[in-house]
Short mmCIF file of C-alpha atoms in Angstrom, two decimals:
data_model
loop_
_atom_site.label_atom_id
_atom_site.label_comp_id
_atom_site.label_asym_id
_atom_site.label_seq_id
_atom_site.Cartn_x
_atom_site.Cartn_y
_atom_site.Cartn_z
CA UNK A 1 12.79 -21.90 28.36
CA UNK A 2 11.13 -19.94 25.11
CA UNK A 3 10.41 -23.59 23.76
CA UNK A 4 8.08 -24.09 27.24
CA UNK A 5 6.95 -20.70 27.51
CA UNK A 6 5.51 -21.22 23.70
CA UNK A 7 4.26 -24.59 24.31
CA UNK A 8 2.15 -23.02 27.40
CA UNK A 9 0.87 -19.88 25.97
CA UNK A 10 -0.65 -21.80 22.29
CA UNK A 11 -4.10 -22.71 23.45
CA UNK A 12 -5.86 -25.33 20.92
CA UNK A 13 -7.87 -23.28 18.41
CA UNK A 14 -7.01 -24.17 15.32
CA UNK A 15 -10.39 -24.24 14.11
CA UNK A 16 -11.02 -20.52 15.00
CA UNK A 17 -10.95 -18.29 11.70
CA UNK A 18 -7.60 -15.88 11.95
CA UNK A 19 -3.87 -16.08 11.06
CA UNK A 20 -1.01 -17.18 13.48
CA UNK A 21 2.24 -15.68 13.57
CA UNK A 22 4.05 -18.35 15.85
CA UNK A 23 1.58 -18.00 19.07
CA UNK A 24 -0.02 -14.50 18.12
CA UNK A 25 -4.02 -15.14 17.02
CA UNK A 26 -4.33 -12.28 14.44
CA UNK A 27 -7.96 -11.91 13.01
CA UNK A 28 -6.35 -10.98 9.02
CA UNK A 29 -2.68 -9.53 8.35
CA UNK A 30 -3.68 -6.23 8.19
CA UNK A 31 -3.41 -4.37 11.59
CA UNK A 32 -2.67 -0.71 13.00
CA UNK A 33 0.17 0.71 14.83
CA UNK A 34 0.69 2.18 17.90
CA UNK A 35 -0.72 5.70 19.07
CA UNK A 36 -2.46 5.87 16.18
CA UNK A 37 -5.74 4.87 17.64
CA UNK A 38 -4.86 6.27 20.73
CA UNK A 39 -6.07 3.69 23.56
CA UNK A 40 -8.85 2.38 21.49
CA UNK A 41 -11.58 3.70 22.53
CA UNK A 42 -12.22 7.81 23.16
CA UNK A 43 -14.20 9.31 26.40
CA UNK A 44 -15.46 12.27 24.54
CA UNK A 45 -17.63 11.77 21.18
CA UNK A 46 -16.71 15.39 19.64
CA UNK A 47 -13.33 15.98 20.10
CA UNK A 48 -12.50 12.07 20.52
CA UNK A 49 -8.60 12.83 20.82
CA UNK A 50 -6.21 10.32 20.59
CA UNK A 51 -8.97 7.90 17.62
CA UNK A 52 -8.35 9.00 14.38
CA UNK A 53 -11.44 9.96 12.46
CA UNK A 54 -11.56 6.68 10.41
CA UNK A 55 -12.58 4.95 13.35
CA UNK A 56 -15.81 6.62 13.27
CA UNK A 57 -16.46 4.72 9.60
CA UNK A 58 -13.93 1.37 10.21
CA UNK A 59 -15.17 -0.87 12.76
CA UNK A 60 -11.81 -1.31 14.80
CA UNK A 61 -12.52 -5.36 15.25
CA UNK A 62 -12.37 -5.58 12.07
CA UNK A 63 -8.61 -5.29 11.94
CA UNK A 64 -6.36 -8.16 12.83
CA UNK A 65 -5.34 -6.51 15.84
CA UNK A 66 -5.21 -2.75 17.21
CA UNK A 67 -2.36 -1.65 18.73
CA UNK A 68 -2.35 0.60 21.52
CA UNK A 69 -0.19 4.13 21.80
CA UNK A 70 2.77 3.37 24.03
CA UNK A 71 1.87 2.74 28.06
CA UNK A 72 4.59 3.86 30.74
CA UNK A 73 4.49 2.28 34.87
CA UNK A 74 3.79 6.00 35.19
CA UNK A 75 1.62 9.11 33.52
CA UNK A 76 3.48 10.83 31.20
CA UNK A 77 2.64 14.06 29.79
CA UNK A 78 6.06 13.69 27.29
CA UNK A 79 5.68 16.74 24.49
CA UNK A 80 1.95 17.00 24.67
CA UNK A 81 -0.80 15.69 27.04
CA UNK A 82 -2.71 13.01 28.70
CA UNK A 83 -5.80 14.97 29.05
CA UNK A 84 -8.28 13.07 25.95
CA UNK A 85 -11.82 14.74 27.09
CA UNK A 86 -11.33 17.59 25.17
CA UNK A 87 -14.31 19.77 24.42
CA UNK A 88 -14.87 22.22 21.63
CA UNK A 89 -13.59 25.66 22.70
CA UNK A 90 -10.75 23.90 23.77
CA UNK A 91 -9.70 23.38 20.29
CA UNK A 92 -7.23 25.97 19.60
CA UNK A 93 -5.36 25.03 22.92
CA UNK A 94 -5.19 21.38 21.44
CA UNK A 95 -4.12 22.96 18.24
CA UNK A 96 -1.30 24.69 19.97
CA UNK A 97 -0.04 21.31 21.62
CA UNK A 98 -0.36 19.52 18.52
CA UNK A 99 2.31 22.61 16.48
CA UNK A 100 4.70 21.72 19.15
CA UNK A 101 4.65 17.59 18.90
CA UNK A 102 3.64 16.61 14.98
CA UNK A 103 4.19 19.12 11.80
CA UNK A 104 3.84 17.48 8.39
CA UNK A 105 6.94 17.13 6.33
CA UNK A 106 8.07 16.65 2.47
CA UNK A 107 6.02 12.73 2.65
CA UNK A 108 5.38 12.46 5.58
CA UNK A 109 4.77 13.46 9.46
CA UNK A 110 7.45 14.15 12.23
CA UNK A 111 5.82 13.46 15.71
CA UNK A 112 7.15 13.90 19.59
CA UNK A 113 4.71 12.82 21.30
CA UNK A 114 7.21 11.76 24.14
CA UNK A 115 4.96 8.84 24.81
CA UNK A 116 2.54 10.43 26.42
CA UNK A 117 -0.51 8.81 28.43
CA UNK A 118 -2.15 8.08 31.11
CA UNK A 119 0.04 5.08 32.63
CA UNK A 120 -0.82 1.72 32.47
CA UNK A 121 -2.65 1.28 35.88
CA UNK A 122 -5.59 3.99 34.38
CA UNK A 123 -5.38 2.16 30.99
CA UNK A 124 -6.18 -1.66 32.46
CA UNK A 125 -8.89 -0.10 34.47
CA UNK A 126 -10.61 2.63 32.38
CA UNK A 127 -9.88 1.71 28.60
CA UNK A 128 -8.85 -2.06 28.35
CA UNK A 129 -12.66 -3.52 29.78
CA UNK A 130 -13.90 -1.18 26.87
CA UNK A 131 -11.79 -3.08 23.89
CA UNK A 132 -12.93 -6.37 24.54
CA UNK A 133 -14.45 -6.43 21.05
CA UNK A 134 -11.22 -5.81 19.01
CA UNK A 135 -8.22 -7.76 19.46
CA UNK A 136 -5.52 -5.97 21.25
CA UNK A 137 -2.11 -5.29 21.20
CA UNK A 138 -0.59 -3.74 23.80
CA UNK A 139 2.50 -1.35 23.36
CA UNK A 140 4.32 -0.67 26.68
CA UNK A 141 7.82 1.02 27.09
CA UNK A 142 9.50 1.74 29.85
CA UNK A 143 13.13 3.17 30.73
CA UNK A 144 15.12 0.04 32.48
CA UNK A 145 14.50 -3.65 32.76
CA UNK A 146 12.50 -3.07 36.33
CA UNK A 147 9.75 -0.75 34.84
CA UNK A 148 9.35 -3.45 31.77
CA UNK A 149 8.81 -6.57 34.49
CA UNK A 150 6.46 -4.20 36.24
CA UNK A 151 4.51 -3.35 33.19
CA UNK A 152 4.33 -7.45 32.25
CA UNK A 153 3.23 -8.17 35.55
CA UNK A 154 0.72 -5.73 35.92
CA UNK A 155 -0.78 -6.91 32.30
CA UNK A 156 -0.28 -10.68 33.40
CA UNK A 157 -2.73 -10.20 36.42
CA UNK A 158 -5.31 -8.28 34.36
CA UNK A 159 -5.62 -9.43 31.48
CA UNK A 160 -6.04 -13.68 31.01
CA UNK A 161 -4.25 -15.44 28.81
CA UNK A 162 -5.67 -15.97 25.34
CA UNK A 163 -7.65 -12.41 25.79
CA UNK A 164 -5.03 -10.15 23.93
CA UNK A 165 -2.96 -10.71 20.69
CA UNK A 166 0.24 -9.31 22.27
CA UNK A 167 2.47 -7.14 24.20
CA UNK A 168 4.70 -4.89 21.96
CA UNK A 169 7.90 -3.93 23.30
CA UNK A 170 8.67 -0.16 22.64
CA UNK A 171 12.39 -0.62 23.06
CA UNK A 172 13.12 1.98 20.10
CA UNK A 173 11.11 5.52 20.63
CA UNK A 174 13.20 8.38 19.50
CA UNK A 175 11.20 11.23 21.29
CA UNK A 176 11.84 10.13 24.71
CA UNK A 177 15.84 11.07 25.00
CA UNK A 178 17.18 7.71 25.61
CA UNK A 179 19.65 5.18 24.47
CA UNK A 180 17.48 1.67 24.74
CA UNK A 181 20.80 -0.06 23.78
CA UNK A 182 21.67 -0.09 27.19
CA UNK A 183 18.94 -2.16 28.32
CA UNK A 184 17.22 -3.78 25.46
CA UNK A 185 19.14 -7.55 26.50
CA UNK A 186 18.10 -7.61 29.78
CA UNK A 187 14.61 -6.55 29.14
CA UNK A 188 14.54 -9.28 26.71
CA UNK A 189 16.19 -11.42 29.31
CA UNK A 190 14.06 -10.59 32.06
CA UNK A 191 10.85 -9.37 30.97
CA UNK A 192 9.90 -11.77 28.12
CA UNK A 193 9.85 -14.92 30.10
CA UNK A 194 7.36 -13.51 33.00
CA UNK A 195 4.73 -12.58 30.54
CA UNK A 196 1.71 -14.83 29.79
CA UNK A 197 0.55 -13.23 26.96
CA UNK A 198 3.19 -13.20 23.19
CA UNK A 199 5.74 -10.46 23.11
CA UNK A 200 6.38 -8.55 19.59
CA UNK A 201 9.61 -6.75 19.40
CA UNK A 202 9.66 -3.39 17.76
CA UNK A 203 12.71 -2.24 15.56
CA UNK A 204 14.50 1.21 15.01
CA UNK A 205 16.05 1.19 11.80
CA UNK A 206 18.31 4.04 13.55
CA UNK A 207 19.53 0.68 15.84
CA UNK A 208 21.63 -2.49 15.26
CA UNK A 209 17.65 -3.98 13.87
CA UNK A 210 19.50 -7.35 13.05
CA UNK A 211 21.31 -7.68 16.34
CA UNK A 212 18.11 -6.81 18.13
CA UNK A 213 15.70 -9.25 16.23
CA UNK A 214 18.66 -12.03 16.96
CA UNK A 215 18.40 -11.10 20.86
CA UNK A 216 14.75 -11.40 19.83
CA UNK A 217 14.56 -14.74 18.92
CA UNK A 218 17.15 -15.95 21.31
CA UNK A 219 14.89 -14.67 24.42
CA UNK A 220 11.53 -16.06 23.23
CA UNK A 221 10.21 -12.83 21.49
CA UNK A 222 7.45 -14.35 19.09
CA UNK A 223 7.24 -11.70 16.31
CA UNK A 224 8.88 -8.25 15.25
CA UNK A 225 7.54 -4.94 14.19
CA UNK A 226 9.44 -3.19 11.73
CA UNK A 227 9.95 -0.43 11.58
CA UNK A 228 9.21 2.50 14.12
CA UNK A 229 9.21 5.93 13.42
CA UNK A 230 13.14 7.02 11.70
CA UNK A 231 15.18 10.06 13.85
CA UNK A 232 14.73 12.91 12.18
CA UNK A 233 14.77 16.45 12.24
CA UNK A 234 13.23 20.41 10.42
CA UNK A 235 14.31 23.77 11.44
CA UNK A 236 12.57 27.10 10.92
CA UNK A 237 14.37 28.04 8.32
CA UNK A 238 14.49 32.29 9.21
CA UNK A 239 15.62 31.14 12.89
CA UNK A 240 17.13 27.75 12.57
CA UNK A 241 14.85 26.72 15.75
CA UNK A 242 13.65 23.15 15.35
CA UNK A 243 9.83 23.00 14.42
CA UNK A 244 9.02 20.29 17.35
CA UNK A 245 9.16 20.65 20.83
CA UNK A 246 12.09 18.15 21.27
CA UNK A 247 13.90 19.14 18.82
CA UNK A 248 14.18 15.33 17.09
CA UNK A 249 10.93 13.17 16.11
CA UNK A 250 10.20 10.80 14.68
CA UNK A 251 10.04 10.26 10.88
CA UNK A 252 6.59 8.64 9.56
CA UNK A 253 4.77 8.20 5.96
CA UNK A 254 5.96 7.28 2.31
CA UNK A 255 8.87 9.07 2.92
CA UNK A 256 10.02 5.96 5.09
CA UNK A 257 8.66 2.79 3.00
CA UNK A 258 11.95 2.68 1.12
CA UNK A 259 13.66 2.13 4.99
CA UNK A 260 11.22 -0.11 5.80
CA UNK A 261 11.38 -2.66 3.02
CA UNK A 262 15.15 -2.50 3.60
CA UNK A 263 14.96 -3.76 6.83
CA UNK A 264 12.37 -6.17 6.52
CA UNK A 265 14.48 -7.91 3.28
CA UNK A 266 17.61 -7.42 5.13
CA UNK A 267 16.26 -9.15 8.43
CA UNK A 268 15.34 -12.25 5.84
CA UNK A 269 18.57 -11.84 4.17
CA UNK A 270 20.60 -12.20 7.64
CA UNK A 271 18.01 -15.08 7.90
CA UNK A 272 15.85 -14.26 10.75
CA UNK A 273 12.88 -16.42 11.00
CA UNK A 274 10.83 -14.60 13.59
CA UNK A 275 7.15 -13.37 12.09
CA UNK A 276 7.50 -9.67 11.06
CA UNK A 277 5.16 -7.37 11.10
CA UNK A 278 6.14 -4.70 8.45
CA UNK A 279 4.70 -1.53 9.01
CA UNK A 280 6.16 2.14 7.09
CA UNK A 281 4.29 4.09 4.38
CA UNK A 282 1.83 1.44 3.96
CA UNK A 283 -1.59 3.23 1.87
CA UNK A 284 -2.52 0.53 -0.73
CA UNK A 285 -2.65 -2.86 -1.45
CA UNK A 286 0.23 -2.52 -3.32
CA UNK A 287 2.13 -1.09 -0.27
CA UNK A 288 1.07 -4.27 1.21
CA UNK A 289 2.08 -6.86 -1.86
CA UNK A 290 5.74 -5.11 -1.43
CA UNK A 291 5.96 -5.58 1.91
CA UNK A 292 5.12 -9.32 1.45
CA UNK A 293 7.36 -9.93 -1.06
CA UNK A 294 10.11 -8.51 1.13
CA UNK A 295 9.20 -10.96 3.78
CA UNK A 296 6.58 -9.83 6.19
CA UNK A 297 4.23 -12.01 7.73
CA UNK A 298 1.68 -8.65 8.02
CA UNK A 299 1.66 -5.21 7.98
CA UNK A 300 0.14 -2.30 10.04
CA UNK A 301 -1.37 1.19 8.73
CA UNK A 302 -0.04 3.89 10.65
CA UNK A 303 0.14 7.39 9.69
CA UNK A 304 -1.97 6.40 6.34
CA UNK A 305 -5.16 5.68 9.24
CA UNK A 306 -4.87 9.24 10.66
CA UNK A 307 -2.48 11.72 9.47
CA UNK A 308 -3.91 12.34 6.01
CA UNK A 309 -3.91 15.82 4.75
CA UNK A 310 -7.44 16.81 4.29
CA UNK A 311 -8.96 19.86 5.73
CA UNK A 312 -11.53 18.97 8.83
CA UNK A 313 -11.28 15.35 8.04
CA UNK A 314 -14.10 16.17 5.44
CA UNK A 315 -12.72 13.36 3.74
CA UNK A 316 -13.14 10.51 6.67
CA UNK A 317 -15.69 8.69 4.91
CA UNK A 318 -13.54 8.24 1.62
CA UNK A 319 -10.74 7.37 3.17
CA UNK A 320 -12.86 5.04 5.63
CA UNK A 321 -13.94 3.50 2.33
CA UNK A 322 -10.55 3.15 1.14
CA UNK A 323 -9.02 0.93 4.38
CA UNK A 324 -12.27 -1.45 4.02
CA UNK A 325 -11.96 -1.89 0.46
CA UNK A 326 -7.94 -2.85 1.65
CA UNK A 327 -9.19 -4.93 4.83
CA UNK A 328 -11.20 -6.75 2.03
CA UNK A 329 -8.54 -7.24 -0.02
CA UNK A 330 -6.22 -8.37 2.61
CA UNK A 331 -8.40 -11.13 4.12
CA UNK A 332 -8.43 -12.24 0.74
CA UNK A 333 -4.63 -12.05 0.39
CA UNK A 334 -2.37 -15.59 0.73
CA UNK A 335 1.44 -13.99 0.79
CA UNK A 336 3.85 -15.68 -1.30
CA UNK A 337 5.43 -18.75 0.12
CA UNK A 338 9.38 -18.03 0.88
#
């Protein structure tokens, strides 16, 4: 069945400019990873929450594909918000929100976000038709098998085939509360054979990554993402209260590139074949080389295209500079053969 759903979903376009991981189109290896970019595209131009800065000095189709923050069958307010019109005296409220879901840690960022968003009816109709121009991929999570079907069906009759890069599975979030061990086979099972459009699994080093990305290939996944965000935790240390909102987040930044070349080597090691997109502490183009050597087919910038520690973003248009000069370099880039 994966063999057929593959044959049907590679259109003939070979001659278009791009790389292919199995049937995902990407426009160069370098993408981004998912919430950092929020939906895409922002509905207020001042405080444009949810599109980091960069975005005002990167254009986003230049990537090789975007990736979404994670979509539920439902709105979710998780640890923070949906609301993304946010005007300037509102600032110190968003502030406030932000304390409680993201605080910046010894290298890196711990976020619990919870997932929230809008829901993915509100995305396909007020942020999707607004994308067209980048090349998409969509993250979706859900809570059972039912609520991923839903979420592939709903994306099936709005989007065509051919008009997206992807669907990433977010069967891995640690701010949500919930054991995805339960259910990650038969969302696999069930959910990856109704969609139209590529499916990209993403890993939790925290999980059984190698017993996953085997369920992966054995269910017609076509690529990986590794790695998400690692478990982790900081207390106040005069009360002991934990710093975030729900208690655990998510671990982000160089402090997790050593955990992410791990798993990509060891995934190639336990010789998994699957395109991986490596994604963890990536800043430079070194970041990048290392992650090819280990065996990635591309990487993804995550906190390195938003969470950089510079007051008032003053810096945007250096760093802005910076990812261009990479994008550059990476179009450039052939990996070494394995």
């Amino acid at each position: 069945m994966a063999q057929e759903r593959n044959l049907r979903l590679v259109r003939d376009d070979s001659t278009e400019p791009g790389v292919r991981l199995g049937d995902i189109r990407l426009r160069n290896r370098l993408v981004t990873s998912s919430s950092l970019l929020g939906y895409g595209v922002a509905n207020a131009k001042v405080m444009a929450y949810g599109m980091s800065p960069i975005s005002n000095f990167v254009p986003l189709e230049r990537f090789g594909a975007v990736t979404t923050r994670t979509v539920t069958v439902e709105p979710r307010e998780g640890h923070f918000t949906t609301k993304d019109d946010w005007e300037l005296r509102e600032l110190p409220g968003l502030l406030k929100r932000y304390g409680q879901a993201l605080r910046q840690v010894d290298g890196g960022w711990l976020n619990a976000f919870g997932w929230c968003n809008v829901g993915i009816d509100a995305y396909l109709r007020d942020y999707y038709p607004r994308t067209r121009a980048q090349n998409t991929i969509m993250s979706v999570g859900g809570f059972s098998t039912e609520e991923f079907v839903t979420l592939v069906d709903k994306v099936n009759a709005a989007v065509p085939v051919g008009e997206i890069a992807a669907l990433e599975f977010n069967v891995s979030c640690h701010n949500v509360n919930f054991d995805f061990n339960e259910i990650i086979e038969s969302v696999l099972a069930e959910a990856v054979p109704r969609s139209n459009h590529p499916v990209i699994l993403k890993l939790s080093p925290d999980y059984d990554y190698i017993g996953h990305a085997r369920l992966a290939a054995k269910h017609g996944v076509s690529a990986l993402t590794a790695i998400n965000t690692v478990k982790g935790l900081r207390l106040d240390p005069e009360t002991g209260t934990p710093l975030l909102k729900n208690g655990f987040g998510g671990l982000s930044g160089r402090a997790i590139k050593p955990i992410g070349l791990r798993v990509v080597k060891e995934l190639r090691d336990a010789e998994v074949t699957l395109p991986i997109i490596a994604t963890g502490g990536i800043r430079s183009f070194d970041d990048c080389r290392e992650y090819f050597w280990a065996g990635a087919d591309a990487v993804s910038l995550g906190s390195a295209s938003w969470f950089a520690s510079y007051p008032g973003y003053a810096l945007s248009p250096i760093y802005g500079a910076r990812i261009r000069n990479l994008l550059r370099r990476i179009e450039n880039y052939t990996p070494p053969a394995r």
